[in-house]
Structures are given as C-alpha cells and as structure tokens.
C-alpha cells in the first residue's frame, strides 16, 4: 500500500510564491484602491519577440495541413531545436556539446525538480543557502532526506552552503563531499554570478571528489561581464562532472509558452559507472511526451539573427530597470547586491528587520511587493529580493515610493 512520505508533510504548507501571492491578494481585498506594484515573483512582462510570434503562426498553419501536421513530438526533442541550441549556446562558445546531449523539455522548473530521479535514494546533496526552493523540496518529496531537525527545519542528507555578504554570495566548498551539488549562476535569489575562476574551482572540486554539479543557467542571458561564464561547459573538465539546465523563460519571455532543456554529456557517469545520459533518456522517455512542436519552432526562432537581436533588446530593457533599481537603493543607503548580471536585486533589510517584517512594511507603506529572503533559506533572513521584470514606469514609481518610506 502507498504510504505518504512523512518528510513531504514537513515542507512549508505552500510554495513560497503562493504564500506571497496569498498575502498580496488579502491586502488588495482589504485595500481595493491600492495600486500594488509587483516586484516579487520573477515573471516577465514584455510580449514575446516578433520573430517568435511569426514562428508560432507558421507552425500553427502547418498543423492545419494533413501534409505538415505533427502529432507526438520526439520525447527527447526535435533535431532542429537541439541543433540550434548546440550550435549557438555551446559550440559558438567553444563548448564541446553534441546535439543529442541536449534534452528538450517544458522548462527548468520541471527539469530541476525531476533531475534528482537519476540519483540514488541515499545520496547526499548540497545546495546554496539561500536557494531556489525547487532543489530542496523536490529531493524531500522523493524521500532523500535523512533525519529532520525540527529546530533548524533541515534534513541531514542536505548540505546547506551559506551564501553571505562575507563570502560575496559565492559558496565555499563543503567539508563533507556531497554526491550532487546544485549551483545556479547568475543566482536566484541573490542576483550574483560566479566568475570563470570560481566555477572552474567547482568543476575541479567535483572531478576530484566524484560529485556531480547540476548547473542551473536559467538567467544566462543577463550576463554582462566577460569573466562570467554562460555555461558550465566553458570550464575544463565539465563533461565528466556537470549537468546543465536551461530555460527559455527569462531569456526569451517563454514563461507562459514553456520551453527548456537539460544537457547531459555522454561521458558523465554515476558511482556505479552508469551513464547519467542513459538514465535521463530513460526517465524522459517514460514520463514525458515531448514539448509541443509549435513551441519548439518558437524556440528555434530565438536563434535566428532577428530573434537574437530582439532578445538582446528585451533583456536590455529589463537590465536598464535592474541597474536603475540597484542604483536607487544604494543611493537611499541600502546595502544592495545583484542587478549587474541578473534581473534580481538582493537588498539588506534596514534596522535588522526580518525579511517578512520588511515585506509587510513595504506592502502596507509603499504598496510594493517583493520576496522575503528568508523564504529562500535561513541565510536569506534579513534580505529581500526585488525583480527588474516590471515596466520602466513601475520600477521608477516603486523606487519613488520606497524613497518616501525610508
Ligand atoms: N531555475 C531558476 C533558478 C529559476 O529562478 C526559475 C524560475 O524562476 C526556474 C528555474 C524555472 O524556469 P522555467 O520557467 O523554465 O520553468
């Protein structure tokens, strides 16, 4: 008989962003006149690039014709998209990745939540603290937990690597070697990015210790500094220790369209010498029936010259907001990080307020919503995340309101 995994029940009652949304809805209900500015959830606001819209229309028309109609997509992805990604995201950067090492999916949330299925149940994982909640929660749901400490609300099979002001939000190597490690750069939520040397250090550490790095590159398009790698496969030796997860959501505005990919080199094996590529192909083939044809054609359009330019413009507009928000907060006397290679700004709450106290104050006094840092892990306490995904007008208005509040 199926028994509920008890650890599952110890997870917070709802996903962080659902809690934020509920609080915002309750405030709006009580104050119907309030014009709330949403800088909480990391959702994009600009429409899809015209090249993507054109590709969608073309693909829809193909579906209306018996000659060109497509049914089930290949579960690992259409060759045209895998090739476009391999050429543009990897080989153009000197990364040795073959087309068939790329598995197309419906996004990075599913992939980063599901990838743990190809690791052993008793494996130990390491995550940054603060962390994108999916990494830990999906492992807990799978029962990869060990013992639970009520006080710290932590599981013994999870190594938490603090990312603090002191270490520049770049984690130190853990004392005990994990079997697999989640790294996200540019980082959600801290908005900071690992340099080439720092990421090379992690690749060397993983190869030395037989660990696998799961590298989440969802925010790769926001990188501006030359010394920040766009892919972990820019590092020497990454083929034997790394998996990379990519998303079209923040790069090209696909949050509602849904498209992503996971890259697993064929050289990468687990402790039993089983290629992880084979395990993921087996898993994907069993539980996933392929991203829609029309969406994969839309993804392909992102790699045309027109698509690339439109995406650069779109990201540029968000980054204009990011740098404005960052500068405004610094100017108001906040300690603020991120916003240079990332659409996220990570600010320290004033007067030692807790993250949730600051959330309530900001909502009540400025009608601005952000995300409490503590929701991403204990090291996020006394921090707060704002996003640059809104309009320029709203970003300016929000900063004016915060300036009046402090
Ligand atoms: N990974 C990180 C670090 C994210 O912040 C997000 C979304 O906010 C995702 C993955 C999810 O991306 P997708 O929309 O492709 O599922």
CSV table of C-alpha atoms and ligand atoms in Angstrom, one decimal:
chain,number,residue,atom,x,y,z
A,1,UNK,CA,0.0,0.0,0.0
A,2,UNK,CA,1.2,3.5,-0.7
A,3,UNK,CA,2.3,5.4,2.4
A,4,UNK,CA,2.7,9.2,2.2
A,5,UNK,CA,6.3,10.2,2.6
A,6,UNK,CA,6.3,11.8,6.1
A,7,UNK,CA,9.1,14.3,5.2
A,8,UNK,CA,6.9,15.6,2.5
A,9,UNK,CA,4.5,16.8,5.2
A,10,UNK,CA,7.2,18.8,6.9
A,11,UNK,CA,7.7,21.0,3.9
A,12,UNK,CA,6.2,24.5,4.3
A,13,UNK,CA,2.4,24.4,3.8
A,14,UNK,CA,2.7,26.1,0.4
A,15,UNK,CA,5.3,27.0,-2.1
A,16,UNK,CA,7.0,30.4,-1.3
A,17,UNK,CA,5.4,32.3,-4.1
A,18,UNK,CA,2.0,31.0,-3.3
A,19,UNK,CA,2.3,32.5,0.2
A,20,UNK,CA,3.4,35.8,-1.2
A,21,UNK,CA,0.5,35.8,-3.7
A,22,UNK,CA,-2.0,35.0,-0.9
A,23,UNK,CA,-0.7,37.8,1.3
A,24,UNK,CA,-0.9,40.3,-1.7
A,25,UNK,CA,-4.4,39.2,-2.6
A,26,UNK,CA,-5.6,39.6,1.1
A,27,UNK,CA,-4.1,43.1,1.2
A,28,UNK,CA,-5.7,44.1,-2.2
A,29,UNK,CA,-9.1,42.8,-0.9
A,30,UNK,CA,-8.8,44.9,2.2
A,31,UNK,CA,-7.5,48.0,0.2
A,32,UNK,CA,-9.2,47.9,-3.2
A,33,UNK,CA,-7.9,51.4,-4.0
A,34,UNK,CA,-4.2,50.4,-3.6
A,35,UNK,CA,-2.2,50.3,-6.8
A,36,UNK,CA,0.2,47.5,-6.0
A,37,UNK,CA,3.5,47.2,-7.9
A,38,UNK,CA,4.6,43.6,-8.2
A,39,UNK,CA,8.3,43.0,-7.9
A,40,UNK,CA,8.0,39.7,-6.2
A,41,UNK,CA,7.7,36.7,-8.5
A,42,UNK,CA,10.3,36.5,-11.3
A,43,UNK,CA,7.8,36.6,-14.2
A,44,UNK,CA,8.5,38.6,-17.3
A,45,UNK,CA,6.1,41.3,-18.6
A,46,UNK,CA,7.2,42.1,-22.1
A,47,UNK,CA,5.4,40.4,-25.0
A,48,UNK,CA,7.1,37.6,-27.0
A,49,UNK,CA,9.7,38.8,-29.6
A,50,UNK,CA,8.1,39.2,-33.1
A,51,UNK,CA,10.4,36.5,-34.6
A,52,UNK,CA,8.9,34.1,-32.1
A,53,UNK,CA,5.3,35.1,-32.8
A,54,UNK,CA,6.0,34.7,-36.6
A,55,UNK,CA,7.4,31.2,-36.0
A,56,UNK,CA,4.4,30.3,-33.8
A,57,UNK,CA,1.9,31.4,-36.6
A,58,UNK,CA,3.9,29.4,-39.2
A,59,UNK,CA,3.9,26.3,-37.1
A,60,UNK,CA,0.2,26.6,-36.3
A,61,UNK,CA,-0.5,26.8,-40.0
A,62,UNK,CA,1.5,23.6,-40.6
A,63,UNK,CA,-0.8,21.9,-38.1
A,64,UNK,CA,-3.8,22.7,-40.2
A,65,UNK,CA,-2.5,20.8,-43.2
A,66,UNK,CA,-2.5,17.0,-43.4
A,67,UNK,CA,0.9,17.0,-45.2
A,68,UNK,CA,2.7,19.0,-42.5
A,69,UNK,CA,0.6,18.1,-39.4
A,70,UNK,CA,2.7,16.8,-36.4
A,71,UNK,CA,1.5,14.5,-33.7
A,72,UNK,CA,3.6,13.4,-30.7
A,73,UNK,CA,6.9,15.2,-30.7
A,74,UNK,CA,10.1,13.0,-30.2
A,75,UNK,CA,10.3,12.8,-26.4
A,76,UNK,CA,13.9,14.0,-26.3
A,77,UNK,CA,13.2,16.9,-28.6
A,78,UNK,CA,13.1,17.8,-32.3
A,79,UNK,CA,16.5,17.7,-34.0
A,80,UNK,CA,16.1,21.2,-35.4
A,81,UNK,CA,16.0,22.8,-31.9
A,82,UNK,CA,18.7,20.5,-30.4
A,83,UNK,CA,20.9,21.5,-33.3
A,84,UNK,CA,20.2,25.3,-33.0
A,85,UNK,CA,20.9,25.1,-29.2
A,86,UNK,CA,24.1,23.0,-29.6
A,87,UNK,CA,25.5,25.4,-32.3
A,88,UNK,CA,24.5,28.7,-30.7
A,89,UNK,CA,24.6,28.1,-26.9
A,90,UNK,CA,27.6,25.7,-26.9
A,91,UNK,CA,29.7,25.3,-30.0
A,92,UNK,CA,29.8,29.0,-30.7
A,93,UNK,CA,31.3,29.4,-27.2
A,94,UNK,CA,33.8,26.7,-27.7
A,95,UNK,CA,31.9,24.1,-25.6
A,96,UNK,CA,32.1,20.6,-26.8
A,97,UNK,CA,28.4,19.5,-26.7
A,98,UNK,CA,26.7,17.3,-29.3
A,99,UNK,CA,23.1,17.9,-30.5
A,100,UNK,CA,21.9,14.6,-28.9
A,101,UNK,CA,23.3,15.6,-25.5
A,102,UNK,CA,20.5,18.2,-25.3
A,103,UNK,CA,17.1,17.0,-24.0
A,104,UNK,CA,14.3,19.4,-24.7
A,105,UNK,CA,11.6,19.9,-22.0
A,106,UNK,CA,8.9,22.2,-20.9
A,107,UNK,CA,11.1,24.3,-18.7
A,108,UNK,CA,13.8,24.5,-16.0
A,109,UNK,CA,11.4,24.1,-13.1
A,110,UNK,CA,10.4,20.6,-14.2
A,111,UNK,CA,13.9,19.6,-15.1
A,112,UNK,CA,15.5,21.0,-11.9
A,113,UNK,CA,12.7,19.2,-9.9
A,114,UNK,CA,12.9,15.9,-11.8
A,115,UNK,CA,16.7,15.5,-12.3
A,116,UNK,CA,17.1,14.1,-8.8
A,117,UNK,CA,15.3,11.0,-10.0
A,118,UNK,CA,18.5,9.8,-11.7
A,119,UNK,CA,20.5,9.8,-8.4
A,120,UNK,CA,20.5,7.1,-5.7
A,121,UNK,CA,18.0,7.5,-2.9
A,122,UNK,CA,20.7,7.6,-0.2
A,123,UNK,CA,22.8,10.2,-2.0
A,124,UNK,CA,23.7,13.4,-0.2
A,125,UNK,CA,23.1,16.7,-2.0
A,126,UNK,CA,24.4,20.2,-1.5
A,127,UNK,CA,22.6,23.5,-2.1
A,128,UNK,CA,23.3,27.1,-1.7
A,129,UNK,CA,21.5,28.8,1.2
A,130,UNK,CA,19.5,30.9,0.2
A,131,UNK,CA,18.3,28.7,-2.6
A,132,UNK,CA,15.7,28.4,-5.4
A,133,UNK,CA,13.2,26.3,-3.4
A,134,UNK,CA,12.6,23.6,-6.0
A,135,UNK,CA,16.0,21.9,-5.5
A,136,UNK,CA,15.5,21.0,-1.9
A,137,UNK,CA,11.7,20.4,-2.0
A,138,UNK,CA,11.9,18.0,-4.9
A,139,UNK,CA,14.5,15.9,-3.0
A,140,UNK,CA,12.4,15.9,0.1
A,141,UNK,CA,9.4,14.8,-1.9
A,142,UNK,CA,11.5,12.0,-3.2
A,143,UNK,CA,12.4,10.9,0.3
A,144,UNK,CA,16.1,11.8,0.0
A,145,UNK,CA,16.1,13.4,3.5
A,146,UNK,CA,17.9,11.5,6.3
A,147,UNK,CA,16.8,12.8,9.7
A,148,UNK,CA,14.9,16.1,10.2
A,149,UNK,CA,15.9,18.7,12.8
A,150,UNK,CA,12.7,20.5,14.0
A,151,UNK,CA,14.7,23.5,15.3
A,152,UNK,CA,16.6,24.3,12.1
A,153,UNK,CA,14.0,22.7,9.8
A,154,UNK,CA,16.8,21.0,8.0
A,155,UNK,CA,17.4,17.5,6.7
A,156,UNK,CA,20.7,15.6,7.4
A,157,UNK,CA,21.1,14.5,3.8
A,158,UNK,CA,21.1,18.0,2.5
A,159,UNK,CA,24.3,20.1,2.9
A,160,UNK,CA,23.4,23.8,3.1
A,161,UNK,CA,26.2,26.1,1.8
A,162,UNK,CA,25.7,29.7,3.2
A,163,UNK,CA,26.0,32.5,0.7
A,164,UNK,CA,26.5,35.6,2.6
A,165,UNK,CA,27.8,39.2,2.3
A,166,UNK,CA,31.1,37.9,3.8
A,167,UNK,CA,31.8,35.3,1.0
A,168,UNK,CA,30.3,37.6,-1.7
A,169,UNK,CA,27.3,35.2,-2.0
A,170,UNK,CA,29.6,32.5,-3.6
A,171,UNK,CA,29.5,29.3,-1.6
A,172,UNK,CA,32.6,27.7,0.0
A,173,UNK,CA,33.3,24.0,-0.7
A,174,UNK,CA,31.5,21.8,1.8
A,175,UNK,CA,33.6,19.8,4.3
A,176,UNK,CA,31.7,16.6,3.7
A,177,UNK,CA,31.6,15.7,0.0
A,178,UNK,CA,28.1,15.6,-1.5
A,179,UNK,CA,27.1,13.2,-4.3
A,180,UNK,CA,25.5,16.0,-6.2
A,181,UNK,CA,25.5,19.8,-6.0
A,182,UNK,CA,23.1,22.4,-7.3
A,183,UNK,CA,24.7,25.6,-8.5
A,184,UNK,CA,22.7,28.5,-10.0
A,185,UNK,CA,24.6,31.3,-11.7
A,186,UNK,CA,23.5,34.1,-12.2
A,187,UNK,CA,21.9,33.3,-9.0
A,188,UNK,CA,18.3,33.3,-7.9
A,189,UNK,CA,17.7,34.9,-5.4
A,190,UNK,CA,21.0,36.8,-4.7
A,191,UNK,CA,21.5,38.1,-8.2
A,192,UNK,CA,25.2,37.4,-8.0
A,193,UNK,CA,27.2,35.4,-10.6
A,194,UNK,CA,30.2,33.1,-10.3
A,195,UNK,CA,33.3,34.1,-12.2
A,196,UNK,CA,35.1,31.8,-14.6
A,197,UNK,CA,37.7,31.0,-11.9
A,198,UNK,CA,35.1,30.4,-9.3
A,199,UNK,CA,33.1,28.0,-11.5
A,200,UNK,CA,36.3,26.3,-12.7
A,201,UNK,CA,37.1,25.7,-9.0
A,202,UNK,CA,33.8,24.0,-8.5
A,203,UNK,CA,34.4,21.8,-11.6
A,204,UNK,CA,37.8,20.8,-10.3
A,205,UNK,CA,36.3,20.1,-6.8
A,206,UNK,CA,33.6,17.9,-8.4
A,207,UNK,CA,36.0,15.9,-10.5
A,208,UNK,CA,38.4,15.5,-7.6
A,209,UNK,CA,35.6,14.2,-5.3
A,210,UNK,CA,33.4,12.3,-7.7
A,211,UNK,CA,30.5,14.7,-7.3
A,212,UNK,CA,28.0,15.8,-10.0
A,213,UNK,CA,27.2,19.5,-10.4
A,214,UNK,CA,23.7,20.4,-11.6
A,215,UNK,CA,24.2,23.8,-13.0
A,216,UNK,CA,21.1,26.0,-13.5
A,217,UNK,CA,21.7,28.5,-16.2
A,218,UNK,CA,18.2,30.0,-16.4
A,219,UNK,CA,19.5,33.6,-16.2
A,220,UNK,CA,22.4,33.2,-18.6
A,221,UNK,CA,21.1,35.9,-21.0
A,222,UNK,CA,21.5,38.5,-18.3
A,223,UNK,CA,25.3,38.1,-18.0
A,224,UNK,CA,27.2,41.3,-18.9
A,225,UNK,CA,30.7,40.7,-17.5
A,226,UNK,CA,33.2,38.9,-19.7
A,227,UNK,CA,34.6,36.9,-16.8
A,228,UNK,CA,31.2,35.3,-16.0
A,229,UNK,CA,30.7,32.0,-17.9
A,230,UNK,CA,27.4,31.5,-19.7
A,231,UNK,CA,27.7,27.7,-19.5
A,232,UNK,CA,29.5,25.4,-17.1
A,233,UNK,CA,30.8,23.6,-20.2
A,234,UNK,CA,33.1,26.6,-20.7
A,235,UNK,CA,35.1,25.1,-17.8
A,236,UNK,CA,37.8,22.5,-18.4
A,237,UNK,CA,36.7,19.0,-17.3
A,238,UNK,CA,33.0,19.8,-17.0
A,239,UNK,CA,32.0,17.0,-19.3
A,240,UNK,CA,32.8,14.5,-16.6
A,241,UNK,CA,31.0,16.2,-13.7
A,242,UNK,CA,28.3,18.5,-14.9
A,243,UNK,CA,24.7,18.6,-16.0
A,244,UNK,CA,23.3,22.0,-17.2
A,245,UNK,CA,19.7,23.1,-17.1
A,246,UNK,CA,18.5,25.9,-19.4
A,247,UNK,CA,15.3,27.8,-19.8
A,248,UNK,CA,13.7,30.0,-22.5
A,249,UNK,CA,11.6,31.7,-19.8
A,250,UNK,CA,13.8,34.6,-18.7
A,251,UNK,CA,15.9,34.6,-21.9
A,252,UNK,CA,13.1,35.0,-24.4
A,253,UNK,CA,9.9,35.5,-22.4
A,254,UNK,CA,8.6,31.9,-22.6
A,255,UNK,CA,7.2,31.8,-19.0
A,256,UNK,CA,3.7,31.1,-20.4
A,257,UNK,CA,4.8,29.2,-23.5
A,258,UNK,CA,7.1,26.8,-21.6
A,259,UNK,CA,10.4,25.5,-23.1
A,260,UNK,CA,13.7,24.5,-21.5
A,261,UNK,CA,16.4,21.9,-21.9
A,262,UNK,CA,18.8,19.7,-19.9
A,263,UNK,CA,22.3,19.0,-21.2
A,264,UNK,CA,24.0,15.7,-20.1
A,265,UNK,CA,27.3,14.8,-21.7
A,266,UNK,CA,27.6,11.1,-22.5
A,267,UNK,CA,30.9,10.9,-20.6
A,268,UNK,CA,29.2,11.6,-17.3
A,269,UNK,CA,28.7,8.5,-15.1
A,270,UNK,CA,27.4,7.9,-11.6
A,271,UNK,CA,29.2,6.0,-8.8
A,272,UNK,CA,28.2,2.6,-10.5
A,273,UNK,CA,29.6,3.8,-13.8
A,274,UNK,CA,26.2,4.1,-15.3
A,275,UNK,CA,26.0,7.0,-17.8
A,276,UNK,CA,23.6,9.6,-16.5
A,277,UNK,CA,22.6,10.4,-20.1
A,278,UNK,CA,21.1,6.9,-20.4
A,279,UNK,CA,19.2,7.3,-17.1
A,280,UNK,CA,17.7,10.7,-18.1
A,281,UNK,CA,16.8,9.5,-21.6
A,282,UNK,CA,15.0,6.5,-20.0
A,283,UNK,CA,13.3,8.7,-17.5
A,284,UNK,CA,12.3,11.4,-20.0
A,285,UNK,CA,11.1,8.8,-22.5
A,286,UNK,CA,8.9,7.2,-19.8
A,287,UNK,CA,7.4,10.2,-18.1
A,288,UNK,CA,7.5,13.0,-20.7
A,289,UNK,CA,5.9,13.1,-24.2
A,290,UNK,CA,7.8,16.0,-25.7
A,291,UNK,CA,7.4,19.8,-25.8
A,292,UNK,CA,4.8,20.9,-28.4
A,293,UNK,CA,6.0,21.2,-32.0
A,294,UNK,CA,4.8,24.8,-32.3
A,295,UNK,CA,6.7,25.8,-29.1
A,296,UNK,CA,9.9,24.1,-30.3
A,297,UNK,CA,9.6,26.0,-33.6
A,298,UNK,CA,9.3,29.2,-31.5
A,299,UNK,CA,12.4,28.2,-29.6
A,300,UNK,CA,14.3,27.7,-32.8
A,301,UNK,CA,13.3,31.2,-33.9
A,302,UNK,CA,15.2,32.6,-30.9
A,303,UNK,CA,18.4,31.6,-32.7
A,304,UNK,CA,17.8,33.4,-35.9
A,305,UNK,CA,19.6,36.8,-36.4
A,306,UNK,CA,16.3,38.6,-36.0
A,307,UNK,CA,15.4,36.6,-32.9
A,308,UNK,CA,18.8,37.1,-31.3
A,309,UNK,CA,18.6,40.9,-31.7
A,310,UNK,CA,15.0,41.1,-30.4
A,311,UNK,CA,16.0,39.1,-27.3
A,312,UNK,CA,19.0,41.3,-26.7
A,313,UNK,CA,16.7,44.3,-26.8
A,314,UNK,CA,14.3,42.7,-24.4
A,315,UNK,CA,16.9,41.7,-21.9
A,316,UNK,CA,18.4,45.2,-22.3
A,317,UNK,CA,15.2,46.8,-21.2
A,318,UNK,CA,15.0,44.6,-18.1
A,319,UNK,CA,18.6,45.3,-17.3
A,320,UNK,CA,18.0,49.0,-17.6
A,321,UNK,CA,15.5,48.6,-14.8
A,322,UNK,CA,17.8,46.4,-12.8
A,323,UNK,CA,20.6,48.9,-12.9
A,324,UNK,CA,18.2,51.8,-12.0
A,325,UNK,CA,16.7,49.8,-9.1
A,326,UNK,CA,20.2,48.9,-7.8
A,327,UNK,CA,21.5,52.5,-8.1
A,328,UNK,CA,18.4,53.9,-6.4
A,329,UNK,CA,18.6,51.6,-3.5
A,330,UNK,CA,22.3,52.2,-3.0
A,331,UNK,CA,21.6,55.9,-3.2
A,332,UNK,CA,18.9,55.5,-0.4
A,333,UNK,CA,21.5,53.9,1.8
A,334,UNK,CA,20.5,50.2,1.4
A,335,UNK,CA,23.2,47.5,1.0
A,336,UNK,CA,22.1,46.2,-2.4
A,337,UNK,CA,23.6,43.4,-4.5
A,338,UNK,CA,22.9,41.8,-7.9
A,339,UNK,CA,21.3,43.7,-10.7
A,340,UNK,CA,24.5,43.6,-12.9
A,341,UNK,CA,24.5,40.2,-14.4
A,342,UNK,CA,21.0,39.4,-13.2
A,343,UNK,CA,17.4,40.8,-13.1
A,344,UNK,CA,17.4,40.3,-9.3
A,345,UNK,CA,18.4,42.8,-6.7
A,346,UNK,CA,19.1,41.5,-3.3
A,347,UNK,CA,18.9,44.1,-0.6
A,348,UNK,CA,19.6,44.0,3.1
A,349,UNK,CA,16.6,45.0,5.2
A,350,UNK,CA,17.0,48.2,7.3
A,351,UNK,CA,17.2,48.3,11.1
A,352,UNK,CA,17.6,44.5,11.3
A,353,UNK,CA,14.0,43.9,10.3
A,354,UNK,CA,13.2,40.3,9.5
A,355,UNK,CA,12.5,39.6,5.8
A,356,UNK,CA,8.8,39.1,6.4
A,357,UNK,CA,8.6,42.3,8.6
A,358,UNK,CA,10.1,44.2,5.7
A,359,UNK,CA,7.6,42.5,3.3
A,360,UNK,CA,4.7,43.7,5.4
A,361,UNK,CA,6.1,47.2,5.7
A,362,UNK,CA,6.8,47.6,2.0
A,363,UNK,CA,3.3,46.3,1.1
A,364,UNK,CA,1.5,48.5,3.6
A,365,UNK,CA,3.5,51.7,3.2
A,366,UNK,CA,4.7,51.6,-0.4
A,367,UNK,CA,2.2,49.1,-1.9
A,368,UNK,CA,5.2,47.3,-3.4
A,369,UNK,CA,5.6,43.5,-3.3
A,370,UNK,CA,8.9,41.8,-3.2
A,371,UNK,CA,10.0,38.4,-1.9
A,372,UNK,CA,11.3,37.8,1.6
A,373,UNK,CA,14.8,36.5,1.6
A,374,UNK,CA,14.2,34.1,4.4
A,375,UNK,CA,11.8,32.2,2.2
A,376,UNK,CA,14.8,31.0,0.3
A,377,UNK,CA,16.6,29.7,3.3
A,378,UNK,CA,18.0,30.8,6.7
A,379,UNK,CA,20.9,32.7,5.2
A,380,UNK,CA,18.4,34.8,3.4
A,381,UNK,CA,17.0,36.2,6.6
A,382,UNK,CA,17.3,40.0,6.8
A,383,UNK,CA,17.4,40.1,3.0
A,384,UNK,CA,14.8,40.9,0.4
A,385,UNK,CA,14.6,40.2,-3.4
A,386,UNK,CA,13.2,42.7,-5.9
A,387,UNK,CA,12.9,41.9,-9.6
A,388,UNK,CA,13.5,44.1,-12.6
A,389,UNK,CA,10.9,42.3,-14.8
A,390,UNK,CA,8.3,45.1,-14.5
A,391,UNK,CA,7.9,48.1,-16.7
A,392,UNK,CA,10.3,51.0,-16.5
A,393,UNK,CA,7.4,53.2,-15.3
A,394,UNK,CA,6.6,50.9,-12.4
A,395,UNK,CA,10.3,50.5,-11.5
A,396,UNK,CA,10.6,54.3,-11.3
A,397,UNK,CA,7.4,54.6,-9.3
A,398,UNK,CA,8.4,51.8,-6.9
A,399,UNK,CA,11.7,53.5,-6.1
A,400,UNK,CA,9.9,56.8,-5.5
A,401,UNK,CA,7.5,55.1,-3.1
A,402,UNK,CA,10.4,53.3,-1.3
A,403,UNK,CA,12.4,56.6,-1.1
A,404,UNK,CA,9.4,58.2,0.7
A,405,UNK,CA,9.0,55.2,3.0
A,406,UNK,CA,12.6,55.1,4.4
B,1,LIG,N1,15.6,27.9,-12.2
B,1,LIG,C1,15.6,29.1,-11.5
B,1,LIG,C2,16.8,29.4,-10.8
B,1,LIG,C3,14.5,29.9,-11.6
B,1,LIG,O1,14.6,31.1,-10.9
B,1,LIG,C4,13.4,29.6,-12.3
B,1,LIG,C5,12.2,30.5,-12.4
B,1,LIG,O2,12.1,31.5,-11.7
B,1,LIG,C6,13.4,28.4,-13.0
B,1,LIG,C7,14.5,27.6,-12.9
B,1,LIG,C8,12.2,28.0,-13.7
B,1,LIG,O3,12.3,28.2,-15.1
B,1,LIG,P1,11.2,27.7,-16.1
B,1,LIG,O4,10.2,28.9,-16.3
B,1,LIG,O5,11.9,27.4,-17.3
B,1,LIG,O6,10.5,26.5,-15.5
